[in-house]
Amino acid sequence: MPDATQLPVIWGIVNVTPDSFSDGGRYADTETAVAHGLVLAADGADVLDIGGESTRPGATPVSIDEEIARVVPVIEGLAAELPEATISIDTRHAAVAEAALDAGATIVNDVSAGSDPAMFALAARHDVDLVLMHMLGQPQTMQADPRYDDVVAEVAGYLQARREAAMAAGVRDERIWIDPGIGFGKTLDHNLALLRDLEALVRLGAPVLLGASRKTFLGRLTERPEPSERLAGSLACALRALEAGVRAVRVHDVRETREILEVFTRIR
Ligand code: HH2
């Protein structure tokens, strides 16, 4: 049984995906993202996770230069306003991660678990925390027809193999987090199976991060096509994470997540 008094670490999501590529748009997007990060920190986020590339199916790919131009000013802005904040960079690209670490980030959140051959060496050199997430295939096509014989065993086996590869590249084991990648090449049933048996991942021994907040499968279960209306489903996943001994949850609704976890923890 996990320690029922220990609250999972709460990661607040800060997406930097501009509507406009003009200078005016860029400045406004940076300001908006920094302001959003400040709200999440005030709401009780332990980590601010900054991402400049959408990994949704069908999202327009962005260049590495564009991704850097999106995230670096936001990280610099947040690091200046909140010197104590812990900032994570959500990227698949080592060049973006390096620019983000130079700007003040101290965690690399890689949804491709080291697909860029330079990523593990970078994390080792900087001795930062590294999140390895499972994804089946590529973002563009991952939801086409995902298949597994045993989704829990396959995701666990993959994450263990990537963890060993990261260690072989010099990342210290205590720096490595694992994440089942809810929604990344998974059907509704695959997502439910992974959530039902989160303990199988916890047993691997690395701290587990769970990102289920507002995801499509919750919209299907609750008939909520609009992501911002998926709060209740998202909170159910946060409680399940707490129950299973998951060490961190990546969420949009930081205040509500903190409150439900605090109340549930006090009851237990
Ligand atoms: N999910 C998304 C992005 N990054 N990182 C981790 N470690 N785990 C996740 O589950 C995860 C992640 C989903 O990204 P997107 O679909 O762009 O939406 P949002 O960033 O608003 O959650």
PDB file of C-alpha atoms and ligand atoms in Angstrom:
ATOM      1  CA  MET A   1       0.000   0.000   0.000  1.00  0.00           C
ATOM      2  CA  PRO A   2       1.468   3.397  -0.906  1.00  0.00           C
ATOM      3  CA  ASP A   3       1.927   6.069   1.737  1.00  0.00           C
ATOM      4  CA  ALA A   4      -1.595   7.484   1.980  1.00  0.00           C
ATOM      5  CA  THR A   5      -0.387  10.780   3.443  1.00  0.00           C
ATOM      6  CA  GLN A   6       1.885  11.655   0.528  1.00  0.00           C
ATOM      7  CA  LEU A   7       0.226  13.852  -2.080  1.00  0.00           C
ATOM      8  CA  PRO A   8       1.308  13.293  -5.678  1.00  0.00           C
ATOM      9  CA  VAL A   9       3.351  16.111  -7.167  1.00  0.00           C
ATOM     10  CA  ILE A  10       1.062  18.317  -9.268  1.00  0.00           C
ATOM     11  CA  TRP A  11       2.263  19.333 -12.722  1.00  0.00           C
ATOM     12  CA  GLY A  12       0.393  22.271 -14.265  1.00  0.00           C
ATOM     13  CA  ILE A  13       0.150  22.320 -18.062  1.00  0.00           C
ATOM     14  CA  VAL A  14       1.273  25.453 -19.926  1.00  0.00           C
ATOM     15  CA  ASN A  15       0.832  25.123 -23.687  1.00  0.00           C
ATOM     16  CA  VAL A  16       2.446  27.681 -25.978  1.00  0.00           C
ATOM     17  CA  THR A  17       0.737  27.176 -29.298  1.00  0.00           C
ATOM     18  CA  PRO A  18       0.343  30.597 -30.913  1.00  0.00           C
ATOM     19  CA  ASP A  19      -2.617  31.621 -33.022  1.00  0.00           C
ATOM     20  CA  SER A  20      -0.550  34.104 -34.906  1.00  0.00           C
ATOM     21  CA  PHE A  21       3.011  34.072 -36.166  1.00  0.00           C
ATOM     22  CA  SER A  22       3.301  37.856 -36.345  1.00  0.00           C
ATOM     23  CA  ASP A  23       5.532  39.622 -33.810  1.00  0.00           C
ATOM     24  CA  GLY A  24       2.464  41.046 -32.122  1.00  0.00           C
ATOM     25  CA  GLY A  25       0.991  37.577 -31.887  1.00  0.00           C
ATOM     26  CA  ARG A  26       4.211  36.099 -30.549  1.00  0.00           C
ATOM     27  CA  TYR A  27       4.452  38.696 -27.795  1.00  0.00           C
ATOM     28  CA  ALA A  28       0.811  38.236 -26.844  1.00  0.00           C
ATOM     29  CA  ASP A  29       1.211  34.449 -26.784  1.00  0.00           C
ATOM     30  CA  THR A  30       4.262  34.680 -24.524  1.00  0.00           C
ATOM     31  CA  GLU A  31       2.460  37.039 -22.159  1.00  0.00           C
ATOM     32  CA  THR A  32      -0.612  34.816 -22.073  1.00  0.00           C
ATOM     33  CA  ALA A  33       1.406  31.675 -21.362  1.00  0.00           C
ATOM     34  CA  VAL A  34       3.458  33.336 -18.610  1.00  0.00           C
ATOM     35  CA  ALA A  35       0.275  34.705 -17.034  1.00  0.00           C
ATOM     36  CA  HIS A  36      -1.299  31.238 -17.184  1.00  0.00           C
ATOM     37  CA  GLY A  37       1.792  29.695 -15.568  1.00  0.00           C
ATOM     38  CA  LEU A  38       1.605  32.263 -12.747  1.00  0.00           C
ATOM     39  CA  VAL A  39      -2.046  31.353 -12.111  1.00  0.00           C
ATOM     40  CA  LEU A  40      -1.215  27.628 -12.016  1.00  0.00           C
ATOM     41  CA  ALA A  41       1.649  28.262  -9.592  1.00  0.00           C
ATOM     42  CA  ALA A  42      -0.662  30.333  -7.347  1.00  0.00           C
ATOM     43  CA  ASP A  43      -3.201  27.491  -7.547  1.00  0.00           C
ATOM     44  CA  GLY A  44      -0.589  25.128  -6.137  1.00  0.00           C
ATOM     45  CA  ALA A  45       1.291  23.580  -9.056  1.00  0.00           C
ATOM     46  CA  ASP A  46       4.583  22.024  -7.944  1.00  0.00           C
ATOM     47  CA  VAL A  47       5.914  21.875 -11.509  1.00  0.00           C
ATOM     48  CA  LEU A  48       5.065  23.980 -14.583  1.00  0.00           C
ATOM     49  CA  ASP A  49       5.258  21.889 -17.759  1.00  0.00           C
ATOM     50  CA  ILE A  50       5.918  24.080 -20.814  1.00  0.00           C
ATOM     51  CA  GLY A  51       5.180  22.669 -24.279  1.00  0.00           C
ATOM     52  CA  GLY A  52       5.498  24.312 -27.706  1.00  0.00           C
ATOM     53  CA  GLU A  53       4.550  21.404 -29.950  1.00  0.00           C
ATOM     54  CA  SER A  54       1.077  19.892 -29.924  1.00  0.00           C
ATOM     55  CA  THR A  55       1.204  16.099 -30.112  1.00  0.00           C
ATOM     56  CA  ARG A  56      -2.511  15.762 -30.882  1.00  0.00           C
ATOM     57  CA  PRO A  57      -3.337  13.623 -33.908  1.00  0.00           C
ATOM     58  CA  GLY A  58      -3.389  15.846 -36.982  1.00  0.00           C
ATOM     59  CA  ALA A  59      -1.656  18.814 -35.329  1.00  0.00           C
ATOM     60  CA  THR A  60       0.536  20.872 -37.673  1.00  0.00           C
ATOM     61  CA  PRO A  61       4.202  19.999 -37.138  1.00  0.00           C
ATOM     62  CA  VAL A  62       6.458  22.847 -36.018  1.00  0.00           C
ATOM     63  CA  SER A  63      10.156  23.309 -36.756  1.00  0.00           C
ATOM     64  CA  ILE A  64      12.707  23.026 -33.959  1.00  0.00           C
ATOM     65  CA  ASP A  65      13.506  26.747 -34.309  1.00  0.00           C
ATOM     66  CA  GLU A  66       9.823  27.599 -33.997  1.00  0.00           C
ATOM     67  CA  GLU A  67       9.438  25.347 -30.953  1.00  0.00           C
ATOM     68  CA  ILE A  68      12.432  27.036 -29.282  1.00  0.00           C
ATOM     69  CA  ALA A  69      11.057  30.488 -30.152  1.00  0.00           C
ATOM     70  CA  ARG A  70       7.784  29.561 -28.479  1.00  0.00           C
ATOM     71  CA  VAL A  71       9.019  28.023 -25.239  1.00  0.00           C
ATOM     72  CA  VAL A  72      12.221  29.881 -24.328  1.00  0.00           C
ATOM     73  CA  PRO A  73      10.638  33.333 -23.704  1.00  0.00           C
ATOM     74  CA  VAL A  74       7.940  31.682 -21.586  1.00  0.00           C
ATOM     75  CA  ILE A  75      10.481  29.772 -19.487  1.00  0.00           C
ATOM     76  CA  GLU A  76      12.596  32.923 -19.067  1.00  0.00           C
ATOM     77  CA  GLY A  77       9.517  34.905 -18.095  1.00  0.00           C
ATOM     78  CA  LEU A  78       8.361  32.358 -15.538  1.00  0.00           C
ATOM     79  CA  ALA A  79      11.874  31.856 -14.123  1.00  0.00           C
ATOM     80  CA  ALA A  80      12.161  35.642 -13.673  1.00  0.00           C
ATOM     81  CA  GLU A  81       8.768  35.982 -11.974  1.00  0.00           C
ATOM     82  CA  LEU A  82       9.024  32.786  -9.917  1.00  0.00           C
ATOM     83  CA  PRO A  83      12.684  32.040  -9.150  1.00  0.00           C
ATOM     84  CA  GLU A  84      11.679  29.083  -6.937  1.00  0.00           C
ATOM     85  CA  ALA A  85       9.447  27.421  -9.551  1.00  0.00           C
ATOM     86  CA  THR A  86      10.309  24.019 -10.972  1.00  0.00           C
ATOM     87  CA  ILE A  87       9.947  24.175 -14.744  1.00  0.00           C
ATOM     88  CA  SER A  88       9.691  21.205 -17.092  1.00  0.00           C
ATOM     89  CA  ILE A  89      10.111  21.253 -20.871  1.00  0.00           C
ATOM     90  CA  ASP A  90       7.705  19.014 -22.804  1.00  0.00           C
ATOM     91  CA  THR A  91       9.556  18.161 -26.012  1.00  0.00           C
ATOM     92  CA  ARG A  92      10.771  15.316 -28.225  1.00  0.00           C
ATOM     93  CA  HIS A  93      13.799  17.272 -29.423  1.00  0.00           C
ATOM     94  CA  ALA A  94      17.152  17.496 -27.627  1.00  0.00           C
ATOM     95  CA  ALA A  95      17.882  20.921 -29.151  1.00  0.00           C
ATOM     96  CA  VAL A  96      14.658  22.303 -27.685  1.00  0.00           C
ATOM     97  CA  ALA A  97      15.363  20.637 -24.339  1.00  0.00           C
ATOM     98  CA  GLU A  98      18.868  22.137 -24.258  1.00  0.00           C
ATOM     99  CA  ALA A  99      17.601  25.659 -24.987  1.00  0.00           C
ATOM    100  CA  ALA A 100      14.942  25.198 -22.303  1.00  0.00           C
ATOM    101  CA  LEU A 101      17.463  23.971 -19.707  1.00  0.00           C
ATOM    102  CA  ASP A 102      19.666  26.980 -20.493  1.00  0.00           C
ATOM    103  CA  ALA A 103      16.617  29.230 -19.968  1.00  0.00           C
ATOM    104  CA  GLY A 104      15.811  27.787 -16.524  1.00  0.00           C
ATOM    105  CA  ALA A 105      13.987  24.463 -16.925  1.00  0.00           C
ATOM    106  CA  THR A 106      15.202  21.588 -14.739  1.00  0.00           C
ATOM    107  CA  ILE A 107      13.075  18.658 -15.963  1.00  0.00           C
ATOM    108  CA  VAL A 108      12.862  17.118 -19.443  1.00  0.00           C
ATOM    109  CA  ASN A 109       9.465  15.595 -20.272  1.00  0.00           C
ATOM    110  CA  ASP A 110       9.954  13.518 -23.413  1.00  0.00           C
ATOM    111  CA  VAL A 111       6.752  11.974 -24.789  1.00  0.00           C
ATOM    112  CA  SER A 112       8.869   9.931 -27.212  1.00  0.00           C
ATOM    113  CA  ALA A 113      11.088   8.442 -24.455  1.00  0.00           C
ATOM    114  CA  GLY A 114      14.356   9.371 -26.138  1.00  0.00           C
ATOM    115  CA  SER A 115      13.576   9.079 -29.854  1.00  0.00           C
ATOM    116  CA  ASP A 116      16.118  11.858 -30.446  1.00  0.00           C
ATOM    117  CA  PRO A 117      19.467  10.074 -30.093  1.00  0.00           C
ATOM    118  CA  ALA A 118      20.948  13.124 -28.298  1.00  0.00           C
ATOM    119  CA  MET A 119      18.256  13.306 -25.599  1.00  0.00           C
ATOM    120  CA  PHE A 120      19.618  10.832 -23.030  1.00  0.00           C
ATOM    121  CA  ALA A 121      23.163  12.217 -23.243  1.00  0.00           C
ATOM    122  CA  LEU A 122      21.782  15.728 -22.731  1.00  0.00           C
ATOM    123  CA  ALA A 123      19.785  14.680 -19.648  1.00  0.00           C
ATOM    124  CA  ALA A 124      22.845  12.860 -18.287  1.00  0.00           C
ATOM    125  CA  ARG A 125      25.155  15.830 -18.874  1.00  0.00           C
ATOM    126  CA  HIS A 126      22.797  18.260 -17.130  1.00  0.00           C
ATOM    127  CA  ASP A 127      21.849  15.675 -14.469  1.00  0.00           C
ATOM    128  CA  VAL A 128      18.155  16.634 -14.655  1.00  0.00           C
ATOM    129  CA  ASP A 129      14.975  14.650 -14.086  1.00  0.00           C
ATOM    130  CA  LEU A 130      13.779  12.884 -17.221  1.00  0.00           C
ATOM    131  CA  VAL A 131      10.244  11.657 -17.956  1.00  0.00           C
ATOM    132  CA  LEU A 132       9.977   8.695 -20.333  1.00  0.00           C
ATOM    133  CA  MET A 133       6.489   8.292 -21.784  1.00  0.00           C
ATOM    134  CA  HIS A 134       5.039   5.438 -23.822  1.00  0.00           C
ATOM    135  CA  MET A 135       3.593   6.224 -27.242  1.00  0.00           C
ATOM    136  CA  LEU A 136       2.643   3.690 -29.912  1.00  0.00           C
ATOM    137  CA  GLY A 137       3.765   5.040 -33.291  1.00  0.00           C
ATOM    138  CA  GLN A 138       3.863   8.729 -34.160  1.00  0.00           C
ATOM    139  CA  PRO A 139       1.455  11.521 -33.147  1.00  0.00           C
ATOM    140  CA  GLN A 140       0.105  11.911 -36.701  1.00  0.00           C
ATOM    141  CA  THR A 141      -1.034   8.293 -36.984  1.00  0.00           C
ATOM    142  CA  MET A 142      -1.021   6.835 -33.468  1.00  0.00           C
ATOM    143  CA  GLN A 143      -4.820   6.746 -33.092  1.00  0.00           C
ATOM    144  CA  ALA A 144      -5.410   5.052 -36.478  1.00  0.00           C
ATOM    145  CA  ASP A 145      -5.762   1.471 -35.206  1.00  0.00           C
ATOM    146  CA  PRO A 146      -3.687   0.845 -32.071  1.00  0.00           C
ATOM    147  CA  ARG A 147      -3.328  -2.847 -31.156  1.00  0.00           C
ATOM    148  CA  TYR A 148      -1.717  -4.716 -28.281  1.00  0.00           C
ATOM    149  CA  ASP A 149      -1.867  -8.320 -27.081  1.00  0.00           C
ATOM    150  CA  ASP A 150      -1.518  -7.153 -23.474  1.00  0.00           C
ATOM    151  CA  VAL A 151      -1.392  -3.383 -23.225  1.00  0.00           C
ATOM    152  CA  VAL A 152      -0.241  -3.230 -19.592  1.00  0.00           C
ATOM    153  CA  ALA A 153       2.591  -5.737 -20.056  1.00  0.00           C
ATOM    154  CA  GLU A 154       3.718  -4.139 -23.325  1.00  0.00           C
ATOM    155  CA  VAL A 155       3.730  -0.588 -21.955  1.00  0.00           C
ATOM    156  CA  ALA A 156       5.564  -1.728 -18.800  1.00  0.00           C
ATOM    157  CA  GLY A 157       8.116  -3.677 -20.849  1.00  0.00           C
ATOM    158  CA  TYR A 158       8.724  -0.737 -23.165  1.00  0.00           C
ATOM    159  CA  LEU A 159       9.194   1.731 -20.299  1.00  0.00           C
ATOM    160  CA  GLN A 160      11.583  -0.610 -18.503  1.00  0.00           C
ATOM    161  CA  ALA A 161      13.641  -0.994 -21.699  1.00  0.00           C
ATOM    162  CA  ARG A 162      13.782   2.783 -22.259  1.00  0.00           C
ATOM    163  CA  ARG A 163      14.742   3.284 -18.611  1.00  0.00           C
ATOM    164  CA  GLU A 164      17.638   0.872 -19.061  1.00  0.00           C
ATOM    165  CA  ALA A 165      18.678   2.629 -22.280  1.00  0.00           C
ATOM    166  CA  ALA A 166      18.674   5.990 -20.492  1.00  0.00           C
ATOM    167  CA  MET A 167      20.786   4.548 -17.686  1.00  0.00           C
ATOM    168  CA  ALA A 168      23.195   3.050 -20.202  1.00  0.00           C
ATOM    169  CA  ALA A 169      23.575   6.578 -21.631  1.00  0.00           C
ATOM    170  CA  GLY A 170      24.506   7.902 -18.193  1.00  0.00           C
ATOM    171  CA  VAL A 171      21.191   9.105 -16.727  1.00  0.00           C
ATOM    172  CA  ARG A 172      21.041   8.233 -13.044  1.00  0.00           C
ATOM    173  CA  ASP A 173      18.169   5.885 -12.171  1.00  0.00           C
ATOM    174  CA  GLU A 174      16.834   8.243  -9.493  1.00  0.00           C
ATOM    175  CA  ARG A 175      16.375  10.886 -12.205  1.00  0.00           C
ATOM    176  CA  ILE A 176      14.065   8.719 -14.333  1.00  0.00           C
ATOM    177  CA  TRP A 177      10.258   8.923 -14.298  1.00  0.00           C
ATOM    178  CA  ILE A 178       7.937   6.702 -16.324  1.00  0.00           C
ATOM    179  CA  ASP A 179       4.512   7.508 -17.811  1.00  0.00           C
ATOM    180  CA  PRO A 180       2.017   5.177 -19.552  1.00  0.00           C
ATOM    181  CA  GLY A 181       1.105   7.881 -22.092  1.00  0.00           C
ATOM    182  CA  ILE A 182      -2.675   7.858 -21.737  1.00  0.00           C
ATOM    183  CA  GLY A 183      -4.199   8.587 -25.158  1.00  0.00           C
ATOM    184  CA  PHE A 184      -0.974   8.121 -27.140  1.00  0.00           C
ATOM    185  CA  GLY A 185      -1.779   5.237 -29.483  1.00  0.00           C
ATOM    186  CA  LYS A 186      -4.480   3.772 -27.217  1.00  0.00           C
ATOM    187  CA  THR A 187      -8.170   2.998 -27.535  1.00  0.00           C
ATOM    188  CA  LEU A 188     -10.647   3.687 -24.747  1.00  0.00           C
ATOM    189  CA  ASP A 189     -10.211   0.108 -23.493  1.00  0.00           C
ATOM    190  CA  HIS A 190      -6.411   0.387 -23.573  1.00  0.00           C
ATOM    191  CA  ASN A 191      -6.565   3.582 -21.492  1.00  0.00           C
ATOM    192  CA  LEU A 192      -8.918   1.974 -18.994  1.00  0.00           C
ATOM    193  CA  ALA A 193      -6.744  -1.131 -18.688  1.00  0.00           C
ATOM    194  CA  LEU A 194      -3.687   1.020 -17.953  1.00  0.00           C
ATOM    195  CA  LEU A 195      -5.554   3.098 -15.372  1.00  0.00           C
ATOM    196  CA  ARG A 196      -6.969  -0.049 -13.766  1.00  0.00           C
ATOM    197  CA  ASP A 197      -3.502  -1.564 -13.359  1.00  0.00           C
ATOM    198  CA  LEU A 198      -1.301   1.464 -12.663  1.00  0.00           C
ATOM    199  CA  GLU A 199       0.211  -0.646  -9.887  1.00  0.00           C
ATOM    200  CA  ALA A 200       1.975  -2.731 -12.552  1.00  0.00           C
ATOM    201  CA  LEU A 201       3.934   0.379 -13.523  1.00  0.00           C
ATOM    202  CA  VAL A 202       4.472   1.503  -9.929  1.00  0.00           C
ATOM    203  CA  ARG A 203       6.011  -1.923  -9.220  1.00  0.00           C
ATOM    204  CA  LEU A 204       8.770  -1.231 -11.754  1.00  0.00           C
ATOM    205  CA  GLY A 205      10.258   1.015  -9.072  1.00  0.00           C
ATOM    206  CA  ALA A 206      10.637   4.272 -10.981  1.00  0.00           C
ATOM    207  CA  PRO A 207       8.299   7.129  -9.964  1.00  0.00           C
ATOM    208  CA  VAL A 208       5.231   7.199 -12.216  1.00  0.00           C
ATOM    209  CA  LEU A 209       3.727  10.344 -13.794  1.00  0.00           C
ATOM    210  CA  LEU A 210       0.144  10.176 -15.075  1.00  0.00           C
ATOM    211  CA  GLY A 211      -1.333  12.529 -17.680  1.00  0.00           C
ATOM    212  CA  ALA A 212      -5.060  11.853 -18.077  1.00  0.00           C
ATOM    213  CA  SER A 213      -6.391  15.395 -17.638  1.00  0.00           C
ATOM    214  CA  ARG A 214      -9.170  16.364 -20.087  1.00  0.00           C
ATOM    215  CA  LYS A 215      -8.206  13.602 -22.522  1.00  0.00           C
ATOM    216  CA  THR A 216     -10.477  12.330 -25.297  1.00  0.00           C
ATOM    217  CA  PHE A 217     -11.320   9.019 -23.585  1.00  0.00           C
ATOM    218  CA  LEU A 218     -12.868  11.000 -20.698  1.00  0.00           C
ATOM    219  CA  GLY A 219     -14.990  12.882 -23.206  1.00  0.00           C
ATOM    220  CA  ARG A 220     -16.193   9.585 -24.600  1.00  0.00           C
ATOM    221  CA  LEU A 221     -17.011   8.134 -21.183  1.00  0.00           C
ATOM    222  CA  THR A 222     -18.930  11.212 -20.053  1.00  0.00           C
ATOM    223  CA  GLU A 223     -20.199  12.486 -23.425  1.00  0.00           C
ATOM    224  CA  ARG A 224     -18.243  15.708 -23.105  1.00  0.00           C
ATOM    225  CA  PRO A 225     -16.790  16.685 -26.487  1.00  0.00           C
ATOM    226  CA  GLU A 226     -15.513  19.979 -25.047  1.00  0.00           C
ATOM    227  CA  PRO A 227     -12.207  19.336 -23.160  1.00  0.00           C
ATOM    228  CA  SER A 228     -12.809  22.037 -20.539  1.00  0.00           C
ATOM    229  CA  GLU A 229     -15.957  20.151 -19.456  1.00  0.00           C
ATOM    230  CA  ARG A 230     -14.000  17.020 -18.502  1.00  0.00           C
ATOM    231  CA  LEU A 231     -13.037  18.121 -14.980  1.00  0.00           C
ATOM    232  CA  ALA A 232     -14.953  15.422 -13.107  1.00  0.00           C
ATOM    233  CA  GLY A 233     -13.443  12.647 -15.200  1.00  0.00           C
ATOM    234  CA  SER A 234      -9.995  14.179 -14.769  1.00  0.00           C
ATOM    235  CA  LEU A 235     -10.415  14.257 -10.986  1.00  0.00           C
ATOM    236  CA  ALA A 236     -11.475  10.597 -10.966  1.00  0.00           C
ATOM    237  CA  CYS A 237      -8.150   9.784 -12.637  1.00  0.00           C
ATOM    238  CA  ALA A 238      -6.235  11.866 -10.078  1.00  0.00           C
ATOM    239  CA  LEU A 239      -7.832   9.861  -7.254  1.00  0.00           C
ATOM    240  CA  ARG A 240      -7.035   6.612  -9.015  1.00  0.00           C
ATOM    241  CA  ALA A 241      -3.423   7.803  -9.353  1.00  0.00           C
ATOM    242  CA  LEU A 242      -3.257   8.566  -5.634  1.00  0.00           C
ATOM    243  CA  GLU A 243      -4.698   5.144  -4.791  1.00  0.00           C
ATOM    244  CA  ALA A 244      -2.152   3.358  -6.979  1.00  0.00           C
ATOM    245  CA  GLY A 245       0.893   5.179  -5.598  1.00  0.00           C
ATOM    246  CA  VAL A 246       1.538   7.318  -8.668  1.00  0.00           C
ATOM    247  CA  ARG A 247       3.985  10.081  -7.742  1.00  0.00           C
ATOM    248  CA  ALA A 248       2.883  12.900 -10.063  1.00  0.00           C
ATOM    249  CA  VAL A 249      -0.151  13.980 -12.066  1.00  0.00           C
ATOM    250  CA  ARG A 250      -0.015  16.305 -15.099  1.00  0.00           C
ATOM    251  CA  VAL A 251      -3.183  18.401 -15.093  1.00  0.00           C
ATOM    252  CA  HIS A 252      -4.927  21.492 -16.463  1.00  0.00           C
ATOM    253  CA  ASP A 253      -7.084  22.132 -13.359  1.00  0.00           C
ATOM    254  CA  VAL A 254      -4.469  22.521 -10.650  1.00  0.00           C
ATOM    255  CA  ARG A 255      -6.570  24.016  -7.848  1.00  0.00           C
ATOM    256  CA  GLU A 256      -9.359  21.445  -8.125  1.00  0.00           C
ATOM    257  CA  THR A 257      -6.857  18.582  -8.365  1.00  0.00           C
ATOM    258  CA  ARG A 258      -4.969  19.771  -5.294  1.00  0.00           C
ATOM    259  CA  GLU A 259      -8.177  20.125  -3.296  1.00  0.00           C
ATOM    260  CA  ILE A 260      -9.582  16.688  -4.136  1.00  0.00           C
ATOM    261  CA  LEU A 261      -6.237  15.018  -3.404  1.00  0.00           C
ATOM    262  CA  GLU A 262      -5.857  16.892  -0.115  1.00  0.00           C
ATOM    263  CA  VAL A 263      -9.349  16.024   1.099  1.00  0.00           C
ATOM    264  CA  PHE A 264      -9.078  12.382   0.065  1.00  0.00           C
ATOM    265  CA  THR A 265      -5.667  12.094   1.704  1.00  0.00           C
ATOM    266  CA  ARG A 266      -6.949  13.585   4.962  1.00  0.00           C
ATOM    267  CA  ILE A 267      -9.877  11.146   4.998  1.00  0.00           C
ATOM    268  CA  ARG A 268      -7.577   8.200   4.537  1.00  0.00           C
TER     269      ARG A 268
HETATM  270  N1  HH2 B   1       0.128  14.320 -22.570  1.00  0.00           N
HETATM  271  C1  HH2 B   1       0.196  15.350 -23.438  1.00  0.00           C
HETATM  272  C2  HH2 B   1       1.372  16.064 -23.580  1.00  0.00           C
HETATM  273  N2  HH2 B   1       2.471  15.776 -22.846  1.00  0.00           N
HETATM  274  N3  HH2 B   1       3.514  14.438 -21.211  1.00  0.00           N
HETATM  275  C3  HH2 B   1       3.460  13.413 -20.356  1.00  0.00           C
HETATM  276  N4  HH2 B   1       4.545  13.095 -19.621  1.00  0.00           N
HETATM  277  N5  HH2 B   1       2.335  12.657 -20.179  1.00  0.00           N
HETATM  278  C4  HH2 B   1       1.201  12.910 -20.899  1.00  0.00           C
HETATM  279  O1  HH2 B   1       0.201  12.182 -20.709  1.00  0.00           O
HETATM  280  C5  HH2 B   1       1.218  14.003 -21.829  1.00  0.00           C
HETATM  281  C6  HH2 B   1       2.412  14.748 -21.963  1.00  0.00           C
HETATM  282  C7  HH2 B   1      -1.015  15.681 -24.243  1.00  0.00           C
HETATM  283  O2  HH2 B   1      -0.738  16.748 -25.000  1.00  0.00           O
HETATM  284  P1  HH2 B   1      -1.800  17.548 -25.807  1.00  0.00           P
HETATM  285  O3  HH2 B   1      -2.706  16.590 -26.481  1.00  0.00           O
HETATM  286  O4  HH2 B   1      -1.061  18.527 -26.623  1.00  0.00           O
HETATM  287  O5  HH2 B   1      -2.672  18.292 -24.746  1.00  0.00           O
HETATM  288  P2  HH2 B   1      -2.274  19.020 -23.405  1.00  0.00           P
HETATM  289  O6  HH2 B   1      -0.847  19.428 -23.499  1.00  0.00           O
HETATM  290  O7  HH2 B   1      -3.221  20.172 -23.329  1.00  0.00           O
HETATM  291  O8  HH2 B   1      -2.498  18.009 -22.335  1.00  0.00           O
END
